[in-house]
Amino acid sequence: MMRMKLNGLLFNIPFVNNVLFYDTIDSTNNKAKELAKRGSVHGSLVVAKSQTAGKGRLGRSFASMSDDGLYFSVMLRPEVSPEHLSGLTLVAALAVSKAIQNICGITPSIKWPNDIYVNNKKVVGILTEAGTDYVVIGIGINVNTKSFDKSIEATATSIYLETGTNVAKEELLMEILSQLNDLYDTFVVSKDLSFLVEDYNQGLGSLNKEVFIIPQQLTLTSPNPSLIDTSALEAVLCLGIDKDGNLVCKDSKEELHYVNSGEVSLRTK
Ligand code: ATP
Ligand code: BTN
């Protein structure tokens, strides 16, 4: 169904040059990386109805067995230097957030750097993986998902559960790719995130709120970072991202910290 509706339409998006659909796959990110290593073209898209081994950051898993979700990866061969590639995660988060607003009529909040929440629960996860001559942007969305596994039901939700309406996944995918295409084009020219700082910060759930920056040692040992005990950490004030995608925070001594996304997890106090 999805495949038939989309096949013609997807090639109207300028950066889409190759499309692969799967009913079930281990992980669309793994498949997209495999394609990249085999020399596939910039703009290769891998879409799956369900995944048996969906991945999050730092080796965590992303639940994506339900065929009510949208799971896909875009492989690009960007003409930007490797140190700027982490910015693509934020580009993708803004693209998905805008698309959800336009198609679903709700305003989600971005959890820096790579997740999207609605009513304090996670709806979208984004995983960017880079190789020497490619980057894969993987996006997983709980679209019409009706229930979740016990281990994540307190922290996960879906667009359906929040709005009471089933969303056409094809339409949402098209809008995300269209937003991503436009923001990506601007990013490649601008080479930093200055063009989206204002928009991104407007969508940032933690803007002007106190947050905890959780070091990686703690997140690595937890299956669900949302449930980590933060009582021993000092809260800092979140001032938003800068043009390099760092989260700028101010501590109680008025000192500024520029937090790099590779190293930490964020929790709102
Ligand atoms: P952070 O990104 O801040 O490090 P996180 O909790 O978002 O923390 P990620 O690695 O980004 O961690 O995402 C993986 C986590 O997302 C899993 O550990 C699980 O808690 C949660 N999760 C897994 N599948 C889903 C899903 N389908 N929907 C919502 N949340 C999920
Ligand atoms: C996260 O929550 O930290 C990121 C989750 C990313 C999930 C998507 S689903 C499509 C793609 N394939 C994967 O294995 N992961 C990403």
PDB file of C-alpha atoms and ligand atoms in Angstrom:
ATOM      1  CA  MET A   1       0.000   0.000   0.000  1.00  0.00           C
ATOM      2  CA  MET A   2       2.562   2.497   1.238  1.00  0.00           C
ATOM      3  CA  ARG A   3       4.977   1.466  -1.495  1.00  0.00           C
ATOM      4  CA  MET A   4       2.438   1.941  -4.296  1.00  0.00           C
ATOM      5  CA  LYS A   5       1.267   5.334  -3.101  1.00  0.00           C
ATOM      6  CA  LEU A   6       4.782   6.628  -2.636  1.00  0.00           C
ATOM      7  CA  ASN A   7       6.892   5.288  -5.451  1.00  0.00           C
ATOM      8  CA  GLY A   8       6.147   8.065  -7.942  1.00  0.00           C
ATOM      9  CA  LEU A   9       5.825  10.856  -5.400  1.00  0.00           C
ATOM     10  CA  LEU A  10       9.145  10.329  -3.629  1.00  0.00           C
ATOM     11  CA  PHE A  11      11.184  11.178  -6.703  1.00  0.00           C
ATOM     12  CA  ASN A  12       9.594  14.658  -6.692  1.00  0.00           C
ATOM     13  CA  ILE A  13      11.819  15.404  -3.693  1.00  0.00           C
ATOM     14  CA  PRO A  14      15.063  16.665  -5.259  1.00  0.00           C
ATOM     15  CA  PHE A  15      17.530  14.780  -3.042  1.00  0.00           C
ATOM     16  CA  VAL A  16      15.769  11.407  -3.372  1.00  0.00           C
ATOM     17  CA  ASN A  17      17.683   9.391  -5.986  1.00  0.00           C
ATOM     18  CA  ASN A  18      17.075   5.801  -4.934  1.00  0.00           C
ATOM     19  CA  VAL A  19      14.332   4.162  -2.831  1.00  0.00           C
ATOM     20  CA  LEU A  20      14.194   0.758  -1.139  1.00  0.00           C
ATOM     21  CA  PHE A  21      11.115  -0.532   0.737  1.00  0.00           C
ATOM     22  CA  TYR A  22      11.109  -3.433   3.181  1.00  0.00           C
ATOM     23  CA  ASP A  23       8.293  -5.115   5.060  1.00  0.00           C
ATOM     24  CA  THR A  24      10.690  -6.135   7.813  1.00  0.00           C
ATOM     25  CA  ILE A  25      14.373  -5.395   8.237  1.00  0.00           C
ATOM     26  CA  ASP A  26      16.818  -5.414  11.158  1.00  0.00           C
ATOM     27  CA  SER A  27      17.507  -1.674  10.974  1.00  0.00           C
ATOM     28  CA  THR A  28      17.063   0.807   8.121  1.00  0.00           C
ATOM     29  CA  ASN A  29      20.232   2.553   9.357  1.00  0.00           C
ATOM     30  CA  ASN A  30      22.222  -0.665   8.936  1.00  0.00           C
ATOM     31  CA  LYS A  31      20.840  -1.170   5.440  1.00  0.00           C
ATOM     32  CA  ALA A  32      21.584   2.443   4.468  1.00  0.00           C
ATOM     33  CA  LYS A  33      25.158   2.109   5.765  1.00  0.00           C
ATOM     34  CA  GLU A  34      25.582  -1.103   3.803  1.00  0.00           C
ATOM     35  CA  LEU A  35      24.356   0.693   0.650  1.00  0.00           C
ATOM     36  CA  ALA A  36      26.781   3.544   1.308  1.00  0.00           C
ATOM     37  CA  LYS A  37      29.713   1.150   1.611  1.00  0.00           C
ATOM     38  CA  ARG A  38      28.674  -0.535  -1.640  1.00  0.00           C
ATOM     39  CA  GLY A  39      28.817   2.836  -3.444  1.00  0.00           C
ATOM     40  CA  SER A  40      25.121   3.730  -3.587  1.00  0.00           C
ATOM     41  CA  VAL A  41      24.181   7.261  -4.644  1.00  0.00           C
ATOM     42  CA  HIS A  42      23.659  10.342  -2.494  1.00  0.00           C
ATOM     43  CA  GLY A  43      19.964  10.495  -1.616  1.00  0.00           C
ATOM     44  CA  SER A  44      19.312   6.785  -1.051  1.00  0.00           C
ATOM     45  CA  LEU A  45      16.208   6.215   1.039  1.00  0.00           C
ATOM     46  CA  VAL A  46      15.408   3.024   2.980  1.00  0.00           C
ATOM     47  CA  VAL A  47      11.887   2.639   4.374  1.00  0.00           C
ATOM     48  CA  ALA A  48      10.630  -0.293   6.464  1.00  0.00           C
ATOM     49  CA  LYS A  49       7.206  -1.214   7.833  1.00  0.00           C
ATOM     50  CA  SER A  50       8.859  -2.708  10.891  1.00  0.00           C
ATOM     51  CA  GLN A  51      12.334  -3.323  12.303  1.00  0.00           C
ATOM     52  CA  THR A  52      13.549  -6.265  14.338  1.00  0.00           C
ATOM     53  CA  ALA A  53      16.631  -4.462  15.706  1.00  0.00           C
ATOM     54  CA  GLY A  54      15.927  -0.707  15.631  1.00  0.00           C
ATOM     55  CA  LYS A  55      18.801   1.217  17.209  1.00  0.00           C
ATOM     56  CA  GLY A  56      19.011   4.347  19.344  1.00  0.00           C
ATOM     57  CA  ARG A  57      22.112   6.205  20.485  1.00  0.00           C
ATOM     58  CA  LEU A  58      24.917   4.528  22.395  1.00  0.00           C
ATOM     59  CA  GLY A  59      23.802   1.001  21.561  1.00  0.00           C
ATOM     60  CA  ARG A  60      20.316   1.419  23.020  1.00  0.00           C
ATOM     61  CA  SER A  61      17.373  -0.092  21.200  1.00  0.00           C
ATOM     62  CA  PHE A  62      14.459   1.676  19.528  1.00  0.00           C
ATOM     63  CA  ALA A  63      11.181  -0.247  19.643  1.00  0.00           C
ATOM     64  CA  SER A  64       9.958  -0.520  16.062  1.00  0.00           C
ATOM     65  CA  MET A  65       8.305  -3.922  15.652  1.00  0.00           C
ATOM     66  CA  SER A  66       4.877  -2.258  15.328  1.00  0.00           C
ATOM     67  CA  ASP A  67       3.904  -1.595  11.721  1.00  0.00           C
ATOM     68  CA  ASP A  68       1.953   1.444  12.948  1.00  0.00           C
ATOM     69  CA  GLY A  69       5.170   3.467  13.038  1.00  0.00           C
ATOM     70  CA  LEU A  70       7.295   5.154  10.387  1.00  0.00           C
ATOM     71  CA  TYR A  71      10.919   3.995  10.178  1.00  0.00           C
ATOM     72  CA  PHE A  72      13.312   5.214   7.543  1.00  0.00           C
ATOM     73  CA  SER A  73      16.882   6.288   6.822  1.00  0.00           C
ATOM     74  CA  VAL A  74      18.302   8.712   4.295  1.00  0.00           C
ATOM     75  CA  MET A  75      21.883   8.228   3.124  1.00  0.00           C
ATOM     76  CA  LEU A  76      23.601  11.405   1.941  1.00  0.00           C
ATOM     77  CA  ARG A  77      27.077  12.173   0.722  1.00  0.00           C
ATOM     78  CA  PRO A  78      27.374  15.705   2.053  1.00  0.00           C
ATOM     79  CA  GLU A  79      29.823  18.274   0.824  1.00  0.00           C
ATOM     80  CA  VAL A  80      30.459  19.476   4.354  1.00  0.00           C
ATOM     81  CA  SER A  81      33.475  18.706   6.493  1.00  0.00           C
ATOM     82  CA  PRO A  82      33.142  15.917   9.098  1.00  0.00           C
ATOM     83  CA  GLU A  83      33.189  18.304  12.062  1.00  0.00           C
ATOM     84  CA  HIS A  84      29.947  19.850  10.834  1.00  0.00           C
ATOM     85  CA  LEU A  85      28.124  16.555  10.323  1.00  0.00           C
ATOM     86  CA  SER A  86      26.672  16.349  13.848  1.00  0.00           C
ATOM     87  CA  GLY A  87      24.631  19.419  12.883  1.00  0.00           C
ATOM     88  CA  LEU A  88      22.595  17.202  10.566  1.00  0.00           C
ATOM     89  CA  THR A  89      20.904  15.580  13.558  1.00  0.00           C
ATOM     90  CA  LEU A  90      19.544  18.980  14.565  1.00  0.00           C
ATOM     91  CA  VAL A  91      18.585  19.759  10.955  1.00  0.00           C
ATOM     92  CA  ALA A  92      16.594  16.508  10.897  1.00  0.00           C
ATOM     93  CA  ALA A  93      14.942  17.192  14.263  1.00  0.00           C
ATOM     94  CA  LEU A  94      13.709  20.570  13.041  1.00  0.00           C
ATOM     95  CA  ALA A  95      12.466  19.071   9.752  1.00  0.00           C
ATOM     96  CA  VAL A  96      10.479  16.376  11.584  1.00  0.00           C
ATOM     97  CA  SER A  97       9.094  18.857  14.089  1.00  0.00           C
ATOM     98  CA  LYS A  98       7.869  21.191  11.312  1.00  0.00           C
ATOM     99  CA  ALA A  99       6.337  18.269   9.392  1.00  0.00           C
ATOM    100  CA  ILE A 100       4.455  17.000  12.456  1.00  0.00           C
ATOM    101  CA  GLN A 101       3.071  20.512  12.995  1.00  0.00           C
ATOM    102  CA  ASN A 102       1.969  20.818   9.383  1.00  0.00           C
ATOM    103  CA  ILE A 103       0.451  17.355   8.991  1.00  0.00           C
ATOM    104  CA  CYS A 104      -0.774  16.461  12.484  1.00  0.00           C
ATOM    105  CA  GLY A 105      -1.731  19.903  13.804  1.00  0.00           C
ATOM    106  CA  ILE A 106       0.213  19.542  17.050  1.00  0.00           C
ATOM    107  CA  THR A 107       3.269  21.438  18.187  1.00  0.00           C
ATOM    108  CA  PRO A 108       5.830  18.947  19.461  1.00  0.00           C
ATOM    109  CA  SER A 109       8.872  19.920  21.470  1.00  0.00           C
ATOM    110  CA  ILE A 110      12.410  19.118  20.493  1.00  0.00           C
ATOM    111  CA  LYS A 111      14.594  17.424  23.071  1.00  0.00           C
ATOM    112  CA  TRP A 112      18.127  18.437  22.190  1.00  0.00           C
ATOM    113  CA  PRO A 113      19.777  17.076  20.209  1.00  0.00           C
ATOM    114  CA  ASN A 114      17.890  14.179  18.634  1.00  0.00           C
ATOM    115  CA  ASP A 115      14.438  13.423  19.992  1.00  0.00           C
ATOM    116  CA  ILE A 116      10.959  14.855  19.687  1.00  0.00           C
ATOM    117  CA  TYR A 117       8.444  14.811  22.502  1.00  0.00           C
ATOM    118  CA  VAL A 118       4.736  15.479  22.847  1.00  0.00           C
ATOM    119  CA  ASN A 119       3.312  16.096  26.319  1.00  0.00           C
ATOM    120  CA  ASN A 120       6.632  15.106  27.897  1.00  0.00           C
ATOM    121  CA  LYS A 121       6.762  11.717  26.187  1.00  0.00           C
ATOM    122  CA  LYS A 122       8.961  10.623  23.319  1.00  0.00           C
ATOM    123  CA  VAL A 123       7.351  10.312  19.867  1.00  0.00           C
ATOM    124  CA  VAL A 124      10.412  10.479  17.582  1.00  0.00           C
ATOM    125  CA  GLY A 125      14.003   9.304  17.800  1.00  0.00           C
ATOM    126  CA  ILE A 126      16.709  10.322  15.342  1.00  0.00           C
ATOM    127  CA  LEU A 127      20.020   8.519  14.931  1.00  0.00           C
ATOM    128  CA  THR A 128      22.721   9.980  12.681  1.00  0.00           C
ATOM    129  CA  GLU A 129      25.675   7.762  11.793  1.00  0.00           C
ATOM    130  CA  ALA A 130      28.582   8.964   9.683  1.00  0.00           C
ATOM    131  CA  GLY A 131      31.292   7.197   7.691  1.00  0.00           C
ATOM    132  CA  THR A 132      34.207   8.708   5.795  1.00  0.00           C
ATOM    133  CA  ASP A 133      32.146   9.579   2.714  1.00  0.00           C
ATOM    134  CA  TYR A 134      28.538   9.315   3.835  1.00  0.00           C
ATOM    135  CA  VAL A 135      26.065  10.139   6.549  1.00  0.00           C
ATOM    136  CA  VAL A 136      22.920   8.200   7.418  1.00  0.00           C
ATOM    137  CA  ILE A 137      20.029   9.988   9.084  1.00  0.00           C
ATOM    138  CA  GLY A 138      17.648   7.466  10.656  1.00  0.00           C
ATOM    139  CA  ILE A 139      14.232   8.573  11.835  1.00  0.00           C
ATOM    140  CA  GLY A 140      11.734   6.528  13.844  1.00  0.00           C
ATOM    141  CA  ILE A 141       8.255   7.875  14.609  1.00  0.00           C
ATOM    142  CA  ASN A 142       5.480   6.376  16.708  1.00  0.00           C
ATOM    143  CA  VAL A 143       2.674   7.413  14.362  1.00  0.00           C
ATOM    144  CA  ASN A 144      -0.454   5.299  14.903  1.00  0.00           C
ATOM    145  CA  THR A 145       1.025   3.080  17.629  1.00  0.00           C
ATOM    146  CA  LYS A 146      -1.679   2.065  20.096  1.00  0.00           C
ATOM    147  CA  SER A 147       0.421   0.641  22.953  1.00  0.00           C
ATOM    148  CA  PHE A 148       4.019   0.190  24.078  1.00  0.00           C
ATOM    149  CA  ASP A 149       6.111  -2.367  25.853  1.00  0.00           C
ATOM    150  CA  LYS A 150       6.117  -2.110  29.664  1.00  0.00           C
ATOM    151  CA  SER A 151       9.765  -0.942  29.674  1.00  0.00           C
ATOM    152  CA  ILE A 152       8.959   2.292  27.795  1.00  0.00           C
ATOM    153  CA  GLU A 153       5.242   2.868  28.317  1.00  0.00           C
ATOM    154  CA  ALA A 154       5.864   5.583  30.933  1.00  0.00           C
ATOM    155  CA  THR A 155       8.120   7.594  28.608  1.00  0.00           C
ATOM    156  CA  ALA A 156       6.849   6.853  25.066  1.00  0.00           C
ATOM    157  CA  THR A 157       3.769   8.006  23.186  1.00  0.00           C
ATOM    158  CA  SER A 158       2.462   8.200  19.606  1.00  0.00           C
ATOM    159  CA  ILE A 159       0.810  10.835  17.466  1.00  0.00           C
ATOM    160  CA  TYR A 160      -2.387   8.749  17.554  1.00  0.00           C
ATOM    161  CA  LEU A 161      -2.361   8.487  21.350  1.00  0.00           C
ATOM    162  CA  GLU A 162      -1.902  12.263  21.679  1.00  0.00           C
ATOM    163  CA  THR A 163      -4.399  13.395  19.027  1.00  0.00           C
ATOM    164  CA  GLY A 164      -6.913  10.525  18.793  1.00  0.00           C
ATOM    165  CA  THR A 165      -6.463  10.584  15.008  1.00  0.00           C
ATOM    166  CA  ASN A 166      -4.755   8.102  12.705  1.00  0.00           C
ATOM    167  CA  VAL A 167      -2.259   9.844  10.438  1.00  0.00           C
ATOM    168  CA  ALA A 168      -1.455   8.775   6.856  1.00  0.00           C
ATOM    169  CA  LYS A 169       2.173   7.703   7.139  1.00  0.00           C
ATOM    170  CA  GLU A 170       2.844   8.401   3.434  1.00  0.00           C
ATOM    171  CA  GLU A 171       1.775  12.010   3.830  1.00  0.00           C
ATOM    172  CA  LEU A 172       3.935  12.492   6.911  1.00  0.00           C
ATOM    173  CA  LEU A 173       6.955  10.887   5.202  1.00  0.00           C
ATOM    174  CA  MET A 174       6.576  13.151   2.152  1.00  0.00           C
ATOM    175  CA  GLU A 175       6.357  16.279   4.310  1.00  0.00           C
ATOM    176  CA  ILE A 176       9.395  15.278   6.407  1.00  0.00           C
ATOM    177  CA  LEU A 177      11.494  14.616   3.304  1.00  0.00           C
ATOM    178  CA  SER A 178      10.395  17.865   1.742  1.00  0.00           C
ATOM    179  CA  GLN A 179      11.308  19.858   4.893  1.00  0.00           C
ATOM    180  CA  LEU A 180      14.575  17.935   5.240  1.00  0.00           C
ATOM    181  CA  ASN A 181      15.479  18.573   1.604  1.00  0.00           C
ATOM    182  CA  ASP A 182      15.017  22.335   2.015  1.00  0.00           C
ATOM    183  CA  LEU A 183      16.837  22.616   5.352  1.00  0.00           C
ATOM    184  CA  TYR A 184      19.644  20.362   4.099  1.00  0.00           C
ATOM    185  CA  ASP A 185      20.202  22.554   1.030  1.00  0.00           C
ATOM    186  CA  THR A 186      20.507  25.623   3.247  1.00  0.00           C
ATOM    187  CA  PHE A 187      22.823  23.787   5.662  1.00  0.00           C
ATOM    188  CA  VAL A 188      25.206  22.778   2.875  1.00  0.00           C
ATOM    189  CA  VAL A 189      25.550  26.399   1.785  1.00  0.00           C
ATOM    190  CA  SER A 190      25.647  27.915   5.271  1.00  0.00           C
ATOM    191  CA  LYS A 191      27.991  25.170   6.698  1.00  0.00           C
ATOM    192  CA  ASP A 192      26.762  25.900  10.199  1.00  0.00           C
ATOM    193  CA  LEU A 193      23.373  26.055  11.922  1.00  0.00           C
ATOM    194  CA  SER A 194      23.060  29.849  12.184  1.00  0.00           C
ATOM    195  CA  PHE A 195      20.104  29.779   9.775  1.00  0.00           C
ATOM    196  CA  LEU A 196      18.001  27.574  12.051  1.00  0.00           C
ATOM    197  CA  VAL A 197      19.075  28.600  15.566  1.00  0.00           C
ATOM    198  CA  GLU A 198      15.984  30.752  16.096  1.00  0.00           C
ATOM    199  CA  ASP A 199      13.497  28.174  14.758  1.00  0.00           C
ATOM    200  CA  TYR A 200      15.146  25.296  16.605  1.00  0.00           C
ATOM    201  CA  ASN A 201      15.231  27.193  19.903  1.00  0.00           C
ATOM    202  CA  GLN A 202      11.578  28.114  19.509  1.00  0.00           C
ATOM    203  CA  GLY A 203      10.770  24.396  19.341  1.00  0.00           C
ATOM    204  CA  LEU A 204      13.145  23.437  22.147  1.00  0.00           C
ATOM    205  CA  GLY A 205      11.178  22.045  25.091  1.00  0.00           C
ATOM    206  CA  SER A 206      13.866  22.967  27.630  1.00  0.00           C
ATOM    207  CA  LEU A 207      14.421  26.586  26.519  1.00  0.00           C
ATOM    208  CA  ASN A 208      14.788  28.869  29.569  1.00  0.00           C
ATOM    209  CA  LYS A 209      14.215  25.909  31.867  1.00  0.00           C
ATOM    210  CA  GLU A 210      16.520  24.236  34.338  1.00  0.00           C
ATOM    211  CA  VAL A 211      18.068  21.053  33.025  1.00  0.00           C
ATOM    212  CA  PHE A 212      20.446  18.334  34.119  1.00  0.00           C
ATOM    213  CA  ILE A 213      23.338  17.423  31.845  1.00  0.00           C
ATOM    214  CA  ILE A 214      23.883  13.726  32.399  1.00  0.00           C
ATOM    215  CA  PRO A 215      27.395  12.462  31.631  1.00  0.00           C
ATOM    216  CA  GLN A 216      27.802   9.507  29.307  1.00  0.00           C
ATOM    217  CA  GLN A 217      29.148   7.171  32.017  1.00  0.00           C
ATOM    218  CA  LEU A 218      25.711   7.305  33.653  1.00  0.00           C
ATOM    219  CA  THR A 219      23.660   6.985  30.456  1.00  0.00           C
ATOM    220  CA  LEU A 220      25.749   4.072  29.189  1.00  0.00           C
ATOM    221  CA  THR A 221      24.767   1.872  32.103  1.00  0.00           C
ATOM    222  CA  SER A 222      21.061   2.725  31.925  1.00  0.00           C
ATOM    223  CA  PRO A 223      18.646   1.054  29.500  1.00  0.00           C
ATOM    224  CA  ASN A 224      16.385   4.107  29.701  1.00  0.00           C
ATOM    225  CA  PRO A 225      18.170   7.445  30.357  1.00  0.00           C
ATOM    226  CA  SER A 226      14.834   9.130  31.070  1.00  0.00           C
ATOM    227  CA  LEU A 227      14.720   7.216  34.356  1.00  0.00           C
ATOM    228  CA  ILE A 228      18.210   8.093  35.693  1.00  0.00           C
ATOM    229  CA  ASP A 229      18.393   9.509  39.227  1.00  0.00           C
ATOM    230  CA  THR A 230      19.567  13.135  38.895  1.00  0.00           C
ATOM    231  CA  SER A 231      19.570  14.070  42.595  1.00  0.00           C
ATOM    232  CA  ALA A 232      23.391  14.314  42.757  1.00  0.00           C
ATOM    233  CA  LEU A 233      23.661  16.618  39.708  1.00  0.00           C
ATOM    234  CA  GLU A 234      23.557  20.421  39.628  1.00  0.00           C
ATOM    235  CA  ALA A 235      20.793  21.929  37.487  1.00  0.00           C
ATOM    236  CA  VAL A 236      21.788  24.569  34.899  1.00  0.00           C
ATOM    237  CA  LEU A 237      19.672  27.021  32.914  1.00  0.00           C
ATOM    238  CA  CYS A 238      19.192  26.124  29.239  1.00  0.00           C
ATOM    239  CA  LEU A 239      19.679  29.126  26.954  1.00  0.00           C
ATOM    240  CA  GLY A 240      19.302  27.267  23.630  1.00  0.00           C
ATOM    241  CA  ILE A 241      21.671  26.081  20.919  1.00  0.00           C
ATOM    242  CA  ASP A 242      24.448  28.051  19.234  1.00  0.00           C
ATOM    243  CA  LYS A 243      25.390  27.983  15.531  1.00  0.00           C
ATOM    244  CA  ASP A 244      27.473  24.824  16.054  1.00  0.00           C
ATOM    245  CA  GLY A 245      24.612  22.901  17.657  1.00  0.00           C
ATOM    246  CA  ASN A 246      26.054  23.043  21.179  1.00  0.00           C
ATOM    247  CA  LEU A 247      23.581  23.537  24.002  1.00  0.00           C
ATOM    248  CA  VAL A 248      24.426  26.757  25.842  1.00  0.00           C
ATOM    249  CA  CYS A 249      23.741  26.507  29.579  1.00  0.00           C
ATOM    250  CA  LYS A 250      24.340  28.873  32.501  1.00  0.00           C
ATOM    251  CA  ASP A 251      25.256  27.557  35.950  1.00  0.00           C
ATOM    252  CA  SER A 252      24.460  29.090  39.355  1.00  0.00           C
ATOM    253  CA  LYS A 253      27.713  31.114  39.214  1.00  0.00           C
ATOM    254  CA  GLU A 254      26.523  32.698  35.928  1.00  0.00           C
ATOM    255  CA  GLU A 255      29.195  30.791  34.048  1.00  0.00           C
ATOM    256  CA  LEU A 256      28.347  29.623  30.515  1.00  0.00           C
ATOM    257  CA  HIS A 257      28.860  26.025  29.374  1.00  0.00           C
ATOM    258  CA  TYR A 258      28.794  24.903  25.735  1.00  0.00           C
ATOM    259  CA  VAL A 259      27.633  21.309  25.823  1.00  0.00           C
ATOM    260  CA  ASN A 260      28.557  19.070  22.913  1.00  0.00           C
ATOM    261  CA  SER A 261      25.881  16.600  21.869  1.00  0.00           C
ATOM    262  CA  GLY A 262      28.235  13.634  21.568  1.00  0.00           C
ATOM    263  CA  GLU A 263      28.887  13.461  25.265  1.00  0.00           C
ATOM    264  CA  VAL A 264      25.680  13.755  27.225  1.00  0.00           C
ATOM    265  CA  SER A 265      21.964  13.226  27.750  1.00  0.00           C
ATOM    266  CA  LEU A 266      19.607  16.005  28.745  1.00  0.00           C
ATOM    267  CA  ARG A 267      16.862  15.950  31.359  1.00  0.00           C
ATOM    268  CA  THR A 268      14.500  18.773  32.201  1.00  0.00           C
ATOM    269  CA  LYS A 269      14.305  19.412  35.952  1.00  0.00           C
TER     270      LYS A 269
HETATM  271  P1  ATP B   1      19.267  10.727  25.041  1.00  0.00           P
HETATM  272  O1  ATP B   1      18.919  10.807  23.592  1.00  0.00           O
HETATM  273  O2  ATP B   1      19.001  12.002  25.733  1.00  0.00           O
HETATM  274  O3  ATP B   1      20.630  10.195  25.291  1.00  0.00           O
HETATM  275  P2  ATP B   1      17.135   8.833  25.245  1.00  0.00           P
HETATM  276  O4  ATP B   1      16.377   8.266  26.375  1.00  0.00           O
HETATM  277  O5  ATP B   1      16.326   9.564  24.276  1.00  0.00           O
HETATM  278  O6  ATP B   1      18.307   9.708  25.790  1.00  0.00           O
HETATM  279  P3  ATP B   1      18.134   7.408  23.051  1.00  0.00           P
HETATM  280  O7  ATP B   1      19.313   6.546  22.866  1.00  0.00           O
HETATM  281  O8  ATP B   1      18.065   8.694  22.322  1.00  0.00           O
HETATM  282  O9  ATP B   1      17.938   7.681  24.575  1.00  0.00           O
HETATM  283  O10 ATP B   1      16.868   6.575  22.669  1.00  0.00           O
HETATM  284  C1  ATP B   1      16.731   5.234  23.037  1.00  0.00           C
HETATM  285  C2  ATP B   1      15.767   5.146  24.185  1.00  0.00           C
HETATM  286  O11 ATP B   1      14.459   5.510  23.737  1.00  0.00           O
HETATM  287  C3  ATP B   1      15.588   3.738  24.722  1.00  0.00           C
HETATM  288  O12 ATP B   1      16.525   3.514  25.716  1.00  0.00           O
HETATM  289  C4  ATP B   1      14.162   3.742  25.252  1.00  0.00           C
HETATM  290  O13 ATP B   1      14.145   4.232  26.555  1.00  0.00           O
HETATM  291  C5  ATP B   1      13.451   4.751  24.389  1.00  0.00           C
HETATM  292  N1  ATP B   1      12.654   4.135  23.327  1.00  0.00           N
HETATM  293  C6  ATP B   1      12.888   2.985  22.658  1.00  0.00           C
HETATM  294  N2  ATP B   1      11.976   2.776  21.706  1.00  0.00           N
HETATM  295  C7  ATP B   1      11.128   3.824  21.747  1.00  0.00           C
HETATM  296  C8  ATP B   1       9.997   4.190  21.004  1.00  0.00           C
HETATM  297  N3  ATP B   1       9.522   3.467  19.997  1.00  0.00           N
HETATM  298  N4  ATP B   1       9.375   5.343  21.345  1.00  0.00           N
HETATM  299  C9  ATP B   1       9.813   6.108  22.351  1.00  0.00           C
HETATM  300  N5  ATP B   1      10.882   5.821  23.094  1.00  0.00           N
HETATM  301  C10 ATP B   1      11.546   4.703  22.798  1.00  0.00           C
HETATM  302  C1  BTN B   2      16.938   7.401  19.516  1.00  0.00           C
HETATM  303  O1  BTN B   2      15.848   7.271  20.029  1.00  0.00           O
HETATM  304  O2  BTN B   2      17.949   7.722  20.093  1.00  0.00           O
HETATM  305  C2  BTN B   2      17.101   7.225  18.061  1.00  0.00           C
HETATM  306  C3  BTN B   2      16.178   6.203  17.489  1.00  0.00           C
HETATM  307  C4  BTN B   2      16.296   6.153  16.008  1.00  0.00           C
HETATM  308  C5  BTN B   2      15.359   5.161  15.418  1.00  0.00           C
HETATM  309  C6  BTN B   2      15.391   5.152  13.923  1.00  0.00           C
HETATM  310  S1  BTN B   2      14.143   4.075  13.266  1.00  0.00           S
HETATM  311  C7  BTN B   2      14.874   4.145  11.689  1.00  0.00           C
HETATM  312  C8  BTN B   2      16.371   4.087  11.919  1.00  0.00           C
HETATM  313  N1  BTN B   2      16.828   2.718  12.053  1.00  0.00           N
HETATM  314  C9  BTN B   2      17.349   2.466  13.249  1.00  0.00           C
HETATM  315  O3  BTN B   2      17.811   1.372  13.614  1.00  0.00           O
HETATM  316  N2  BTN B   2      17.310   3.583  13.998  1.00  0.00           N
HETATM  317  C10 BTN B   2      16.706   4.688  13.292  1.00  0.00           C
END
